[in-house]
Short mmCIF file of C-alpha atoms in Angstrom, two decimals:
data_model
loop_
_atom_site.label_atom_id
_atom_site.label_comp_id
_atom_site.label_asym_id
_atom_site.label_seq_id
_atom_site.Cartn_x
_atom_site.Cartn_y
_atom_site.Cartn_z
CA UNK K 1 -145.12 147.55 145.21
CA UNK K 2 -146.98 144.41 146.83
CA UNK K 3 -146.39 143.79 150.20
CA UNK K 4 -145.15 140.52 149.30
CA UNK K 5 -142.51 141.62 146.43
CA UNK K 6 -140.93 143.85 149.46
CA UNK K 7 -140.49 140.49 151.76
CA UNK K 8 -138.55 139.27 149.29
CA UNK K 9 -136.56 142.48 148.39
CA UNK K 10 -135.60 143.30 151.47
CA UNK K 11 -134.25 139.67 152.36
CA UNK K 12 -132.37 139.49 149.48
CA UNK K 13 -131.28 143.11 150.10
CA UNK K 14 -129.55 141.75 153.60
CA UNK K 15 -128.57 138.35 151.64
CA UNK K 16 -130.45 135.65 153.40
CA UNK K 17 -131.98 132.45 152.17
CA UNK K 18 -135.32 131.76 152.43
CA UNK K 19 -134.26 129.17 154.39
CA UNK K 20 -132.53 131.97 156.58
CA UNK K 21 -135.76 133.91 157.55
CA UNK K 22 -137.64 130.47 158.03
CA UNK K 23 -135.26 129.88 160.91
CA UNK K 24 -135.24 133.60 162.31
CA UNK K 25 -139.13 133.58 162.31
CA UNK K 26 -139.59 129.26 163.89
CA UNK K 27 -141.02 128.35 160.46
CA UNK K 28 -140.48 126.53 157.13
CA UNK K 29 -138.98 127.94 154.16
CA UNK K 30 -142.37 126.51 152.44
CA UNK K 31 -143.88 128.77 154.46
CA UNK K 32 -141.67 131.68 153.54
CA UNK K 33 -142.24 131.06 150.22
CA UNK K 34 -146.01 131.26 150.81
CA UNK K 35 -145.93 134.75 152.05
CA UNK K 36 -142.83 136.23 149.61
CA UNK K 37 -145.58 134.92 146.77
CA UNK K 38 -148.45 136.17 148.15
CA UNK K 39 -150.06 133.00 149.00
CA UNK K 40 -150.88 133.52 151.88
CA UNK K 41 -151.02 136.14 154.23
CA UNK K 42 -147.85 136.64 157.39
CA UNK K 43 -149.22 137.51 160.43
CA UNK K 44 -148.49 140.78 162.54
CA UNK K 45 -146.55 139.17 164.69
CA UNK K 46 -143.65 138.15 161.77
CA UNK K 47 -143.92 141.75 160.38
CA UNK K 48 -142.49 142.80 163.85
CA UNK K 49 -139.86 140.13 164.26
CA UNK K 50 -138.61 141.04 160.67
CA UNK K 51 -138.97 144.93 160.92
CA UNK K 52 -136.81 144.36 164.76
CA UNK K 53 -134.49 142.20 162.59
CA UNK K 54 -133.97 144.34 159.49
CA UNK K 55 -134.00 147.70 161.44
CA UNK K 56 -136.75 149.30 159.14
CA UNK K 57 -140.37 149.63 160.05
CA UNK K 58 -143.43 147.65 159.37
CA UNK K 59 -144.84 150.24 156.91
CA UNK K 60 -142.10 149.52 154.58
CA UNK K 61 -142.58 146.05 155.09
CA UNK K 62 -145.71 146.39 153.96
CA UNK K 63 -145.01 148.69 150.90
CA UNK K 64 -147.54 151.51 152.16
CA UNK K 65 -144.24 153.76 152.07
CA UNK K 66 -141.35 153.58 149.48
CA UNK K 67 -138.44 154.87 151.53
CA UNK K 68 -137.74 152.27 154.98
CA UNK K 69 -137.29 154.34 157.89
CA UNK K 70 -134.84 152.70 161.04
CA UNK K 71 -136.72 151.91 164.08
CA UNK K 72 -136.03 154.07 166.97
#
C-alpha cells in the first residue's frame, strides 16, 4: 500500500474530513489533499502529529508495516 492511500484510510477509518485533519495539522484541506494523493510529500513532523492523534505509529502511517501498532 502507498504511503499516501494509508493517509487517507486511516482518516476515513476515524471519520474525519479532510477538512478535519487540515485543522488538526494548521493547514489547508488543499494541502491535505496534496499529500492523501501523493502530490506531494508530508513532512516528518505531520507523520508525528497524526500517529500522536490516531494512536498508531508512524510505520503504519507510512505503509512499511500492514498491521498499526498503538503508541506506548
Amino acid at each position: 500500500m502507498n504511503y499516501h492511500n494509508r493517509l487517507k484510510d486511516v482518516r476515513d477509518d476515524h471519520d474525519l474530513t479532510q477538512s478535519d485533519v487540515a485543522k488538526l495539522l494548521n493547514t489547508s484541506r488543499q494541502q491535505v489533499s496534496k499529500w492523501e494523493t501523493g502530490v506531494q510529500l508530508m513532512g516528518v513532523d505531520k507523520y508525528i502529529i497524526l500517529a500522536q492523534h490516531y494512536n498508531i505509529s508512524v510505520d503504519y502511517l507510512l505503509g512499511l508495516i500492514d498491521t498499526p501498532r498503538k503508541l506506548k
